[in-house]
PDB file of N, CA and C in Angstrom:
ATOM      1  N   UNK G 564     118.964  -1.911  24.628  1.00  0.00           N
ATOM      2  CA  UNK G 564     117.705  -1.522  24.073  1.00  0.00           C
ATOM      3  C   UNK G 564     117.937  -0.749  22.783  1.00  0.00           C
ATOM      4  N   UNK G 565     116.973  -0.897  21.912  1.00  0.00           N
ATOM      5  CA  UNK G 565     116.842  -0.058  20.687  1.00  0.00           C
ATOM      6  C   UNK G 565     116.044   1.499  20.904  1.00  0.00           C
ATOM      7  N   UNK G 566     117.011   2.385  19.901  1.00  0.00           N
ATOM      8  CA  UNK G 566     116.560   3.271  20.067  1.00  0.00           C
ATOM      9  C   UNK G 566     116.361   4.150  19.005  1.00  0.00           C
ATOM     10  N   UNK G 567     115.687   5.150  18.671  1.00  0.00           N
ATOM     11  CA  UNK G 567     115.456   5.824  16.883  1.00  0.00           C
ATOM     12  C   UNK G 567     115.742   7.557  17.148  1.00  0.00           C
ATOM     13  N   UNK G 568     116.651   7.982  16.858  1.00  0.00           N
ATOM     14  CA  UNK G 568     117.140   9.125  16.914  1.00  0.00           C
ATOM     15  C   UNK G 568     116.674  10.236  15.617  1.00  0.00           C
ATOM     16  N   UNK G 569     116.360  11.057  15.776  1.00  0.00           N
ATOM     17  CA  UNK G 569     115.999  12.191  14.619  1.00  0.00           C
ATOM     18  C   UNK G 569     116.954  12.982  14.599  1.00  0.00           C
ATOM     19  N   UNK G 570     118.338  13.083  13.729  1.00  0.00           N
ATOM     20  CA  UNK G 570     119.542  14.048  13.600  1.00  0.00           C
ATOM     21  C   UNK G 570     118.454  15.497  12.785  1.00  0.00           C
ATOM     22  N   UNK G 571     119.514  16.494  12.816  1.00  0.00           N
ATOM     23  CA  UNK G 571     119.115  17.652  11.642  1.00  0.00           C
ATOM     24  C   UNK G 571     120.599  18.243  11.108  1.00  0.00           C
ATOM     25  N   UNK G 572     120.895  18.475  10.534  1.00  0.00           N
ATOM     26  CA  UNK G 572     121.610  19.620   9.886  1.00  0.00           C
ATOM     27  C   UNK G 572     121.665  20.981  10.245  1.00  0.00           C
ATOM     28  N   UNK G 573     122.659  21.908  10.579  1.00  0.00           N
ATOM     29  CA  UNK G 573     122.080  23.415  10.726  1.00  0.00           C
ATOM     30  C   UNK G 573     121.672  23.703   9.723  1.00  0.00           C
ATOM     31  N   UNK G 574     121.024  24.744  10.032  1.00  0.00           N
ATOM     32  CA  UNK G 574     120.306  25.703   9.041  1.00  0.00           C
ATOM     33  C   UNK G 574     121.063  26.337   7.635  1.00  0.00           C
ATOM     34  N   UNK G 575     121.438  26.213   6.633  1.00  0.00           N
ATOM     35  CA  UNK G 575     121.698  26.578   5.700  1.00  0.00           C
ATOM     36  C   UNK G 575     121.350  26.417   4.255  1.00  0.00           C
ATOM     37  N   UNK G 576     122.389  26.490   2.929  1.00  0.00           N
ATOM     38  CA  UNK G 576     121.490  26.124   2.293  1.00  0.00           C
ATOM     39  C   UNK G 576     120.995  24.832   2.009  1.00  0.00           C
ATOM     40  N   UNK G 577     121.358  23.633   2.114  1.00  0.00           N
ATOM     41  CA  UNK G 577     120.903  21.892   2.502  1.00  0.00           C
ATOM     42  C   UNK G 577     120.068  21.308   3.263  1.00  0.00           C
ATOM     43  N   UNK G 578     119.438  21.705   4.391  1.00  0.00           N
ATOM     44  CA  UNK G 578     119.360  21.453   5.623  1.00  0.00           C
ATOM     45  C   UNK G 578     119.006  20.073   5.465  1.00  0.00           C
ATOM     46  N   UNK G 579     119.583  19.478   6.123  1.00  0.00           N
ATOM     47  CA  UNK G 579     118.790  17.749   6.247  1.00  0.00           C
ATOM     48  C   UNK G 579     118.706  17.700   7.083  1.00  0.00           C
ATOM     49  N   UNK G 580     117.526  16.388   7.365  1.00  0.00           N
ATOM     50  CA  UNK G 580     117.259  15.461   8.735  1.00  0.00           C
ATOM     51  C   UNK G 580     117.236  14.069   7.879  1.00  0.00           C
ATOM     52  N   UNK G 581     117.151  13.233   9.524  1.00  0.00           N
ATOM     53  CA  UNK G 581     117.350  11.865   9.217  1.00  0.00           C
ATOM     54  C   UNK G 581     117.403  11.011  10.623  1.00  0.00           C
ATOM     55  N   UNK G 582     116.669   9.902  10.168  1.00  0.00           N
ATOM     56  CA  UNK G 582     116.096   9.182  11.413  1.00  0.00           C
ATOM     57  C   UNK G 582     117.022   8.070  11.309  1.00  0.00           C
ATOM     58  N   UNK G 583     117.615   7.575  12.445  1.00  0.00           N
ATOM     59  CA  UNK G 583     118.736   6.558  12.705  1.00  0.00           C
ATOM     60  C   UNK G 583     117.964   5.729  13.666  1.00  0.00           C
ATOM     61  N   UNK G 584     118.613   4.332  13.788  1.00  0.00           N
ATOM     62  CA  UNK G 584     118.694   3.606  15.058  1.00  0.00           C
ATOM     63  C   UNK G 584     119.721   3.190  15.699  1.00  0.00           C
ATOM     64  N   UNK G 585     119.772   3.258  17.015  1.00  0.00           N
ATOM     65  CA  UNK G 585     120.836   2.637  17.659  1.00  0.00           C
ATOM     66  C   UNK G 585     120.719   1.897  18.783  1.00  0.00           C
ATOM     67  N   UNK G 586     121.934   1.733  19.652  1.00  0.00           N
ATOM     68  CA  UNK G 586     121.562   0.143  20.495  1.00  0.00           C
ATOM     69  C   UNK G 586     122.433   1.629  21.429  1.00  0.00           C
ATOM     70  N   UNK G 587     121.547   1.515  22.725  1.00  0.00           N
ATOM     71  CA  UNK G 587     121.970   2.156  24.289  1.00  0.00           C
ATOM     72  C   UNK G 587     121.457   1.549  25.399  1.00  0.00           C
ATOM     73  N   UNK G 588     122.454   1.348  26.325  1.00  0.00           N
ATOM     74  CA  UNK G 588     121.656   0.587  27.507  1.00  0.00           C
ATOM     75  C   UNK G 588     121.634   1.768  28.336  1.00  0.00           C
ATOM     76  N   UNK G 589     121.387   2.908  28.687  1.00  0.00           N
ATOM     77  CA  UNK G 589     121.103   4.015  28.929  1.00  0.00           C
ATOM     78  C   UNK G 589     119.376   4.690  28.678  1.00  0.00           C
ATOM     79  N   UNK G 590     119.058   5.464  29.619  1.00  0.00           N
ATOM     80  CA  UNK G 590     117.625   5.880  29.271  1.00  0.00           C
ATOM     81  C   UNK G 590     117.361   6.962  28.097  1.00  0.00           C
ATOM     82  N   UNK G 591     116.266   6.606  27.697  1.00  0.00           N
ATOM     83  CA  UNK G 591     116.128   7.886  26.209  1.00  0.00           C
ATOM     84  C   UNK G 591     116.135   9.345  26.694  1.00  0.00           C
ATOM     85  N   UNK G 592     116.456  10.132  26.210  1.00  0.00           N
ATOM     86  CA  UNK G 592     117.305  11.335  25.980  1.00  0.00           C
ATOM     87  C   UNK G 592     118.350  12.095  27.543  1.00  0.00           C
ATOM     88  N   UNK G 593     119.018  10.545  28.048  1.00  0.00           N
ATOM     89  CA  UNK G 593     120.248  10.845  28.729  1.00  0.00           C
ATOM     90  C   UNK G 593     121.046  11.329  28.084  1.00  0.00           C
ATOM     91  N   UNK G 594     122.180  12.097  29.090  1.00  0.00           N
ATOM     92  CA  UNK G 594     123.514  12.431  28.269  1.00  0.00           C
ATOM     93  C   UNK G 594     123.942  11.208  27.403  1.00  0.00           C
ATOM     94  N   UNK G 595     124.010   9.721  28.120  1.00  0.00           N
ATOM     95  CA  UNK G 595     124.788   8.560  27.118  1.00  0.00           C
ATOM     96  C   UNK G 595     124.488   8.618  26.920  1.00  0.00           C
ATOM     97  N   UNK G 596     122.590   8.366  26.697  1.00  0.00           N
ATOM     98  CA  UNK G 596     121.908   7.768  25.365  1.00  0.00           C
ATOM     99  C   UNK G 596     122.239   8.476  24.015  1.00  0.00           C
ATOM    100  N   UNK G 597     122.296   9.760  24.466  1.00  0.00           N
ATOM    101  CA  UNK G 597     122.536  11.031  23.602  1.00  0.00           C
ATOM    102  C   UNK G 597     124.003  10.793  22.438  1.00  0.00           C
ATOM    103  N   UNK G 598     124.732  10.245  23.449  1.00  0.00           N
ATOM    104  CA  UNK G 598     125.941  10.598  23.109  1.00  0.00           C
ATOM    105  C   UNK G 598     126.465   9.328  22.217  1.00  0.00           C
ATOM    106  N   UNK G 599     125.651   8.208  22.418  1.00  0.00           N
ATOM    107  CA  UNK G 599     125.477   6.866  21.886  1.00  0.00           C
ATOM    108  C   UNK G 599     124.902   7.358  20.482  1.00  0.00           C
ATOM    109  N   UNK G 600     123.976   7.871  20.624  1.00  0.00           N
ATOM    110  CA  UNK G 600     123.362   8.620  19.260  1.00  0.00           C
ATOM    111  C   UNK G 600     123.999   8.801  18.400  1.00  0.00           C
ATOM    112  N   UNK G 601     124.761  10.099  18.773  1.00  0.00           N
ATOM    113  CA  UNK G 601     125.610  11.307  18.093  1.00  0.00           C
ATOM    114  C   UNK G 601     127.165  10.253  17.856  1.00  0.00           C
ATOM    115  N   UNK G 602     127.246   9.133  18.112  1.00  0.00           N
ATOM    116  CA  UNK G 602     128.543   8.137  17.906  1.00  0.00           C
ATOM    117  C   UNK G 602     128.048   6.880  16.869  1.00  0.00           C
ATOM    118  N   UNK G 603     126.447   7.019  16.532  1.00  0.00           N
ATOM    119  CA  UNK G 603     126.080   6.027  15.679  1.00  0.00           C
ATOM    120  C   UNK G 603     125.803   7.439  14.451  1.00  0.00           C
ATOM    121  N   UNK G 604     125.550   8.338  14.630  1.00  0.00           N
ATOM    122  CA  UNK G 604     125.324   8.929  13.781  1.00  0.00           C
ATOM    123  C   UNK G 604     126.165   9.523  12.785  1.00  0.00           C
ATOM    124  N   UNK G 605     127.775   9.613  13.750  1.00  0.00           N
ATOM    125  CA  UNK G 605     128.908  10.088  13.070  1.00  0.00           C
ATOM    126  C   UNK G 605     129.702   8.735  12.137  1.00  0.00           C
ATOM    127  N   UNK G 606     129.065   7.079  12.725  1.00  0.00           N
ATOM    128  CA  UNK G 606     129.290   6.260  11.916  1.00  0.00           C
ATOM    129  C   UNK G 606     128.798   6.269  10.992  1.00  0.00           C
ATOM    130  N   UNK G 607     127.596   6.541  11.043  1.00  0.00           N
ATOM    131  CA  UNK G 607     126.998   6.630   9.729  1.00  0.00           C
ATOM    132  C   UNK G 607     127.361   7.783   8.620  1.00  0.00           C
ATOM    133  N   UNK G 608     127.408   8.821   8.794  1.00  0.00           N
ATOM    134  CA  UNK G 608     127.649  10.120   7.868  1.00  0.00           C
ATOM    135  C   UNK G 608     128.989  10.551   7.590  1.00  0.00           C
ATOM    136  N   UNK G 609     129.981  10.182   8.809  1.00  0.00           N
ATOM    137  CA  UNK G 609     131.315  10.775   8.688  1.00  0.00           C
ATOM    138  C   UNK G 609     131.354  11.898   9.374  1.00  0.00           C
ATOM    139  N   UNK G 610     132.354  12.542   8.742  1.00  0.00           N
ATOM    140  CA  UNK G 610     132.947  14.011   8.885  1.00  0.00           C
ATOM    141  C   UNK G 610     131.981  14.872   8.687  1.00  0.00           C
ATOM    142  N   UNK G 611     130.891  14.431   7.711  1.00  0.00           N
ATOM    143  CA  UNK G 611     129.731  15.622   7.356  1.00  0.00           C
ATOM    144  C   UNK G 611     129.235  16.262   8.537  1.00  0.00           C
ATOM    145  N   UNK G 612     128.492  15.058   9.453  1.00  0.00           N
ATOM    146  CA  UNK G 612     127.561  15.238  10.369  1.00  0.00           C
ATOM    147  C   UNK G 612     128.481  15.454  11.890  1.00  0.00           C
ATOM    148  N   UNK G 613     129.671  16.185  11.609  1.00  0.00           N
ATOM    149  CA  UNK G 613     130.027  16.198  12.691  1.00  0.00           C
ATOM    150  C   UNK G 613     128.923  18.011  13.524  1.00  0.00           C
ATOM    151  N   UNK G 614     128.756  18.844  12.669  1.00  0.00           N
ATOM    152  CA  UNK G 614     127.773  19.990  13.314  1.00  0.00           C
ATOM    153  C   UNK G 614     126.818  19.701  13.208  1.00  0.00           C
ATOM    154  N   UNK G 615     126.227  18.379  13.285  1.00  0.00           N
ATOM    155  CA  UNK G 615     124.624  18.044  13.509  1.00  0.00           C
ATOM    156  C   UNK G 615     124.315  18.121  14.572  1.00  0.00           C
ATOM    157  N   UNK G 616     123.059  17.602  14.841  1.00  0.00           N
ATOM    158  CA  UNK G 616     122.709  18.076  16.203  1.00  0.00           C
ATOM    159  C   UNK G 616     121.193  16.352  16.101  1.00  0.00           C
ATOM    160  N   UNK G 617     121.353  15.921  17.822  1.00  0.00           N
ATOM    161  CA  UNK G 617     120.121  15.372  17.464  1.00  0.00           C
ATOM    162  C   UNK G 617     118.723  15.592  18.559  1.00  0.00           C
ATOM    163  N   UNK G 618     117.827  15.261  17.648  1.00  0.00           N
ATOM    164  CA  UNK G 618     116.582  16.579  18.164  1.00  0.00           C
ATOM    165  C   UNK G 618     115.955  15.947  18.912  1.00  0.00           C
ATOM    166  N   UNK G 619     115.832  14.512  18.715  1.00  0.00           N
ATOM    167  CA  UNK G 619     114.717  13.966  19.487  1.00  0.00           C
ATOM    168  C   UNK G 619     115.160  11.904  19.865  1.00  0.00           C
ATOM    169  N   UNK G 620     115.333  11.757  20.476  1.00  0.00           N
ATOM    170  CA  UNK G 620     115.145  10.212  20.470  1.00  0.00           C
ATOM    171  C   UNK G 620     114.471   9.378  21.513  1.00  0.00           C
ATOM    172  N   UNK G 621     113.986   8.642  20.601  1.00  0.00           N
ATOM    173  CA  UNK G 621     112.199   7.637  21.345  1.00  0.00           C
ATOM    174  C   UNK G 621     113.069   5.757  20.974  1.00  0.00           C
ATOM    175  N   UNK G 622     112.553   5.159  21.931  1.00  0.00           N
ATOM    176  CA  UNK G 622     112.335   3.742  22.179  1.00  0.00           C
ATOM    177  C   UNK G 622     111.701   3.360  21.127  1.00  0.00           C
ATOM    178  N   UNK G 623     112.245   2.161  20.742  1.00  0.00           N
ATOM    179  CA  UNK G 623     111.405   1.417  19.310  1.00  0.00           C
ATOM    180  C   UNK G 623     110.733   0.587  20.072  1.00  0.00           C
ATOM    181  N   UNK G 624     109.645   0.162  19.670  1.00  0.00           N
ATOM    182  CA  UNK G 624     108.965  -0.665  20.539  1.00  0.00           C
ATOM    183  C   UNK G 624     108.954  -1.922  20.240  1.00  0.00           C
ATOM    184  N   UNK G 625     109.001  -2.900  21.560  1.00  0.00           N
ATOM    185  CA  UNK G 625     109.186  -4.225  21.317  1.00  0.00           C
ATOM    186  C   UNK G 625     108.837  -5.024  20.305  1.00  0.00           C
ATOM    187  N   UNK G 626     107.740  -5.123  19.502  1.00  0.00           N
ATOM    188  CA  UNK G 626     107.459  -5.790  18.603  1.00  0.00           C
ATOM    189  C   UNK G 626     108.215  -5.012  17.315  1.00  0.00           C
ATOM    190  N   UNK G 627     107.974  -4.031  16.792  1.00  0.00           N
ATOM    191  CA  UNK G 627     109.225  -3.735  15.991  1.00  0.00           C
ATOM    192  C   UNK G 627     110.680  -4.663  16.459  1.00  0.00           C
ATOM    193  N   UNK G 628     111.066  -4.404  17.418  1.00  0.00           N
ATOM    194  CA  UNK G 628     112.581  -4.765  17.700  1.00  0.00           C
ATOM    195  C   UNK G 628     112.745  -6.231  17.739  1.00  0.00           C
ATOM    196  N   UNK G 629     111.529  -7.060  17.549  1.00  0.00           N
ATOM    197  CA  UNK G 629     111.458  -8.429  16.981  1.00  0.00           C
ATOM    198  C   UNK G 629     111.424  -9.013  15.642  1.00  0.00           C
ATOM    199  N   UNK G 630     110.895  -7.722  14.994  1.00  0.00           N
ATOM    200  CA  UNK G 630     110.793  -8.207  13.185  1.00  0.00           C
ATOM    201  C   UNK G 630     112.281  -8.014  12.830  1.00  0.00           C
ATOM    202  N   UNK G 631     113.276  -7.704  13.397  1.00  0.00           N
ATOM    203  CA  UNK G 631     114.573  -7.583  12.959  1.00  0.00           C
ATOM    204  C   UNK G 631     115.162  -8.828  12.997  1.00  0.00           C
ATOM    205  N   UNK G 632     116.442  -8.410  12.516  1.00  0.00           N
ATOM    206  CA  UNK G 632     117.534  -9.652  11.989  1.00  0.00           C
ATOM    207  C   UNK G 632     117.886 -10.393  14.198  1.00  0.00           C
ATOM    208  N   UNK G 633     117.629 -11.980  14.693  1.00  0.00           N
ATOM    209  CA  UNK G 633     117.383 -12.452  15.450  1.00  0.00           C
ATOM    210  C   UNK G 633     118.897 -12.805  16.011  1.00  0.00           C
ATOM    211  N   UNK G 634     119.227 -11.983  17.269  1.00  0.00           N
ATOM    212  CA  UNK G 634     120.701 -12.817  17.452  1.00  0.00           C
ATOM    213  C   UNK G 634     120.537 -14.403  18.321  1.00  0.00           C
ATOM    214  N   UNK G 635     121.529 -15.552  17.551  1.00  0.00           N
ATOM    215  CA  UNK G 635     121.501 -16.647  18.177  1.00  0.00           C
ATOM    216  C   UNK G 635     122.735 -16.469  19.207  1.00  0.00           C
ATOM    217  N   UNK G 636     122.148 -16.649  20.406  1.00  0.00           N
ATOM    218  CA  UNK G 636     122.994 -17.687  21.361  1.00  0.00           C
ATOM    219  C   UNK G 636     124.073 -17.864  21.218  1.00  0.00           C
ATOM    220  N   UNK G 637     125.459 -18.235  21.676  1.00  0.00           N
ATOM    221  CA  UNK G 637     126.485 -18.692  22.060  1.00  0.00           C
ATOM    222  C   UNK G 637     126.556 -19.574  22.922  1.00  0.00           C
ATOM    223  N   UNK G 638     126.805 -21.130  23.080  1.00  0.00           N
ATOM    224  CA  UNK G 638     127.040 -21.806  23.689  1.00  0.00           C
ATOM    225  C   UNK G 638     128.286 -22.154  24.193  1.00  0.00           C
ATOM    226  N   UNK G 639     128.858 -22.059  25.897  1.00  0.00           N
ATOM    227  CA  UNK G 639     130.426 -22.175  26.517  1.00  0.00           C
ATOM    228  C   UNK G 639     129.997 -23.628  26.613  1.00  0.00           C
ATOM    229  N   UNK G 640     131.266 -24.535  25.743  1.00  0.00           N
ATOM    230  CA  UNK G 640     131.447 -25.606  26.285  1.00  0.00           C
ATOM    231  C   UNK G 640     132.513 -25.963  26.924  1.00  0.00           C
ATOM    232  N   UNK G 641     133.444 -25.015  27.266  1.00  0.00           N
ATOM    233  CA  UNK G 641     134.528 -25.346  28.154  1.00  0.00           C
ATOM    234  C   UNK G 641     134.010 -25.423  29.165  1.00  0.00           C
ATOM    235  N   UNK G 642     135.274 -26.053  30.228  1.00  0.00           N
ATOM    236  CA  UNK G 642     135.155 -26.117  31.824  1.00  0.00           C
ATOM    237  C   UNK G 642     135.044 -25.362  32.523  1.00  0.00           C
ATOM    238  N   UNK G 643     134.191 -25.288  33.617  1.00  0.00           N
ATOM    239  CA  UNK G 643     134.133 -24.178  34.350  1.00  0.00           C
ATOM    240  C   UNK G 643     135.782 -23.439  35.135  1.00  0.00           C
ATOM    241  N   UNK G 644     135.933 -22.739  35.166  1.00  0.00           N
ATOM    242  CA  UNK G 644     137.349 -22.088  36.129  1.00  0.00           C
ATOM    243  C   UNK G 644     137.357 -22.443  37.780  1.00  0.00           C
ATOM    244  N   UNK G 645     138.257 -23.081  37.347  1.00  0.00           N
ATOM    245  CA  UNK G 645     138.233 -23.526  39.255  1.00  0.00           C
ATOM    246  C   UNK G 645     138.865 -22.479  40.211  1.00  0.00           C
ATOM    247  N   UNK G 646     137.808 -22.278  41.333  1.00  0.00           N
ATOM    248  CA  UNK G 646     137.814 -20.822  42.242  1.00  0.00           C
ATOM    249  C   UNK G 646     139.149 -21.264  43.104  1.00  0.00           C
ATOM    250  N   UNK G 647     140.169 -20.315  43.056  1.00  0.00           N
ATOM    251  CA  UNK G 647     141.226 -20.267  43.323  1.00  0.00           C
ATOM    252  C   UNK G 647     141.019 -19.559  45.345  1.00  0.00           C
ATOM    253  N   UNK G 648     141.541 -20.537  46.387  1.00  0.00           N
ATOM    254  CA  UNK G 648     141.323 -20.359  47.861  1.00  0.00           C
ATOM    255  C   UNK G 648     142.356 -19.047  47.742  1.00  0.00           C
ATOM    256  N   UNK G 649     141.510 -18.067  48.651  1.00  0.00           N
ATOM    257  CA  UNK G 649     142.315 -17.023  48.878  1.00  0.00           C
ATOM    258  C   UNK G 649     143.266 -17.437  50.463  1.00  0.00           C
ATOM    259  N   UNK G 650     144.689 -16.966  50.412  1.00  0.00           N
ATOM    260  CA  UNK G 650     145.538 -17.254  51.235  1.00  0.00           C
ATOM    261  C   UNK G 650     145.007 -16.049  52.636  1.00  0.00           C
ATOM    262  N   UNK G 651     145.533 -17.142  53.745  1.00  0.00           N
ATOM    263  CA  UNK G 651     145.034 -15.733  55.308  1.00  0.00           C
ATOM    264  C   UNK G 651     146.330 -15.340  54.903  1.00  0.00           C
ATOM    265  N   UNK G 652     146.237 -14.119  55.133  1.00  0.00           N
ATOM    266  CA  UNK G 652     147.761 -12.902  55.562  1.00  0.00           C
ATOM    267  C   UNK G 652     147.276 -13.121  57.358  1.00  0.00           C
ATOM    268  N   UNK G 653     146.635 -13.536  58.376  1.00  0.00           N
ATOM    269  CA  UNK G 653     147.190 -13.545  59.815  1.00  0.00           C
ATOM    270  C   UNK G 653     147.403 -14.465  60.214  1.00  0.00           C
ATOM    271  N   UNK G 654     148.119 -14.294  60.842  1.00  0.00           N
ATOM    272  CA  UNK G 654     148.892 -15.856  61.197  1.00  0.00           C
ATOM    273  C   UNK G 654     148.032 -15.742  62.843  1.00  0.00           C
ATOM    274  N   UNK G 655     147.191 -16.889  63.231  1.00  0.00           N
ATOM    275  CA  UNK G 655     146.664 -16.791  64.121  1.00  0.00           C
ATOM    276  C   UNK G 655     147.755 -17.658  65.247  1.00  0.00           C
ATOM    277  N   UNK G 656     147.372 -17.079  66.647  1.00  0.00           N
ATOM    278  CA  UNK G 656     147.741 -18.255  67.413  1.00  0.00           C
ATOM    279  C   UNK G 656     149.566 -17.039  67.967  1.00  0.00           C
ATOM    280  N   UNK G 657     150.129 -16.688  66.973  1.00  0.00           N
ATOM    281  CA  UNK G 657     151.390 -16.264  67.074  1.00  0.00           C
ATOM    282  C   UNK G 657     151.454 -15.120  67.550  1.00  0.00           C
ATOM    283  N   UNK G 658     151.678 -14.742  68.930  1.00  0.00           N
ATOM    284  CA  UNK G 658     151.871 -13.247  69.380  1.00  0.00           C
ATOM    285  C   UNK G 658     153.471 -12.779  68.877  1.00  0.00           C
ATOM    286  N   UNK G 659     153.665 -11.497  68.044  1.00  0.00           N
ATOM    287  CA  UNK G 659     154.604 -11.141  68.088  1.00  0.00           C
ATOM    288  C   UNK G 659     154.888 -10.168  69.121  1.00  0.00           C
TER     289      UNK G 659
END
């Protein structure tokens, strides 16, 4: 799922914010989702934004997350893997 994160800056003299998106299969403001965040956010900024902090993150909503760039499909045309018989370890029938 898509998700839109609001970073900030501490308080000094610069302060920035800045709204990101990212991809979490995690619920909005879990520890992962969180942490999915704060790992798209350090892609994005670097070293800067490593004392950022992020304040808020919300679900993009489905129709937004359709006007985006559309992933196609992958089609397997190989053979399926043939299921390999698991061997008995008891040997029936044989009293030791």
């Amino acid at each position: 799922m898509k998700y839109r994160a609001t970073i900030v800056s501490p308080k000094g003299v610069n302060p920035k914010s800045s709204i990101i998106e990212f991809e979490s299969e995690y619920r909005a403001g879990s520890k992962k989702n969180i942490q999915d965040a704060r790992y798209k956010m350090l892609e994005l900024h670097g070293s800067e934004a490593v004392s950022w902090t992020v304040k808020d993150v919300e679900r993009v909503p489905e129709k937004e997350q359709q006007s985006g760039i559309e992933e196609q499909l992958m089609l397997d045309f190989r053979d399926p893997e043939k299921k390999k018989r698991a061997r008995r370890n008891v040997k029936r029938g044989i009293s030791g």
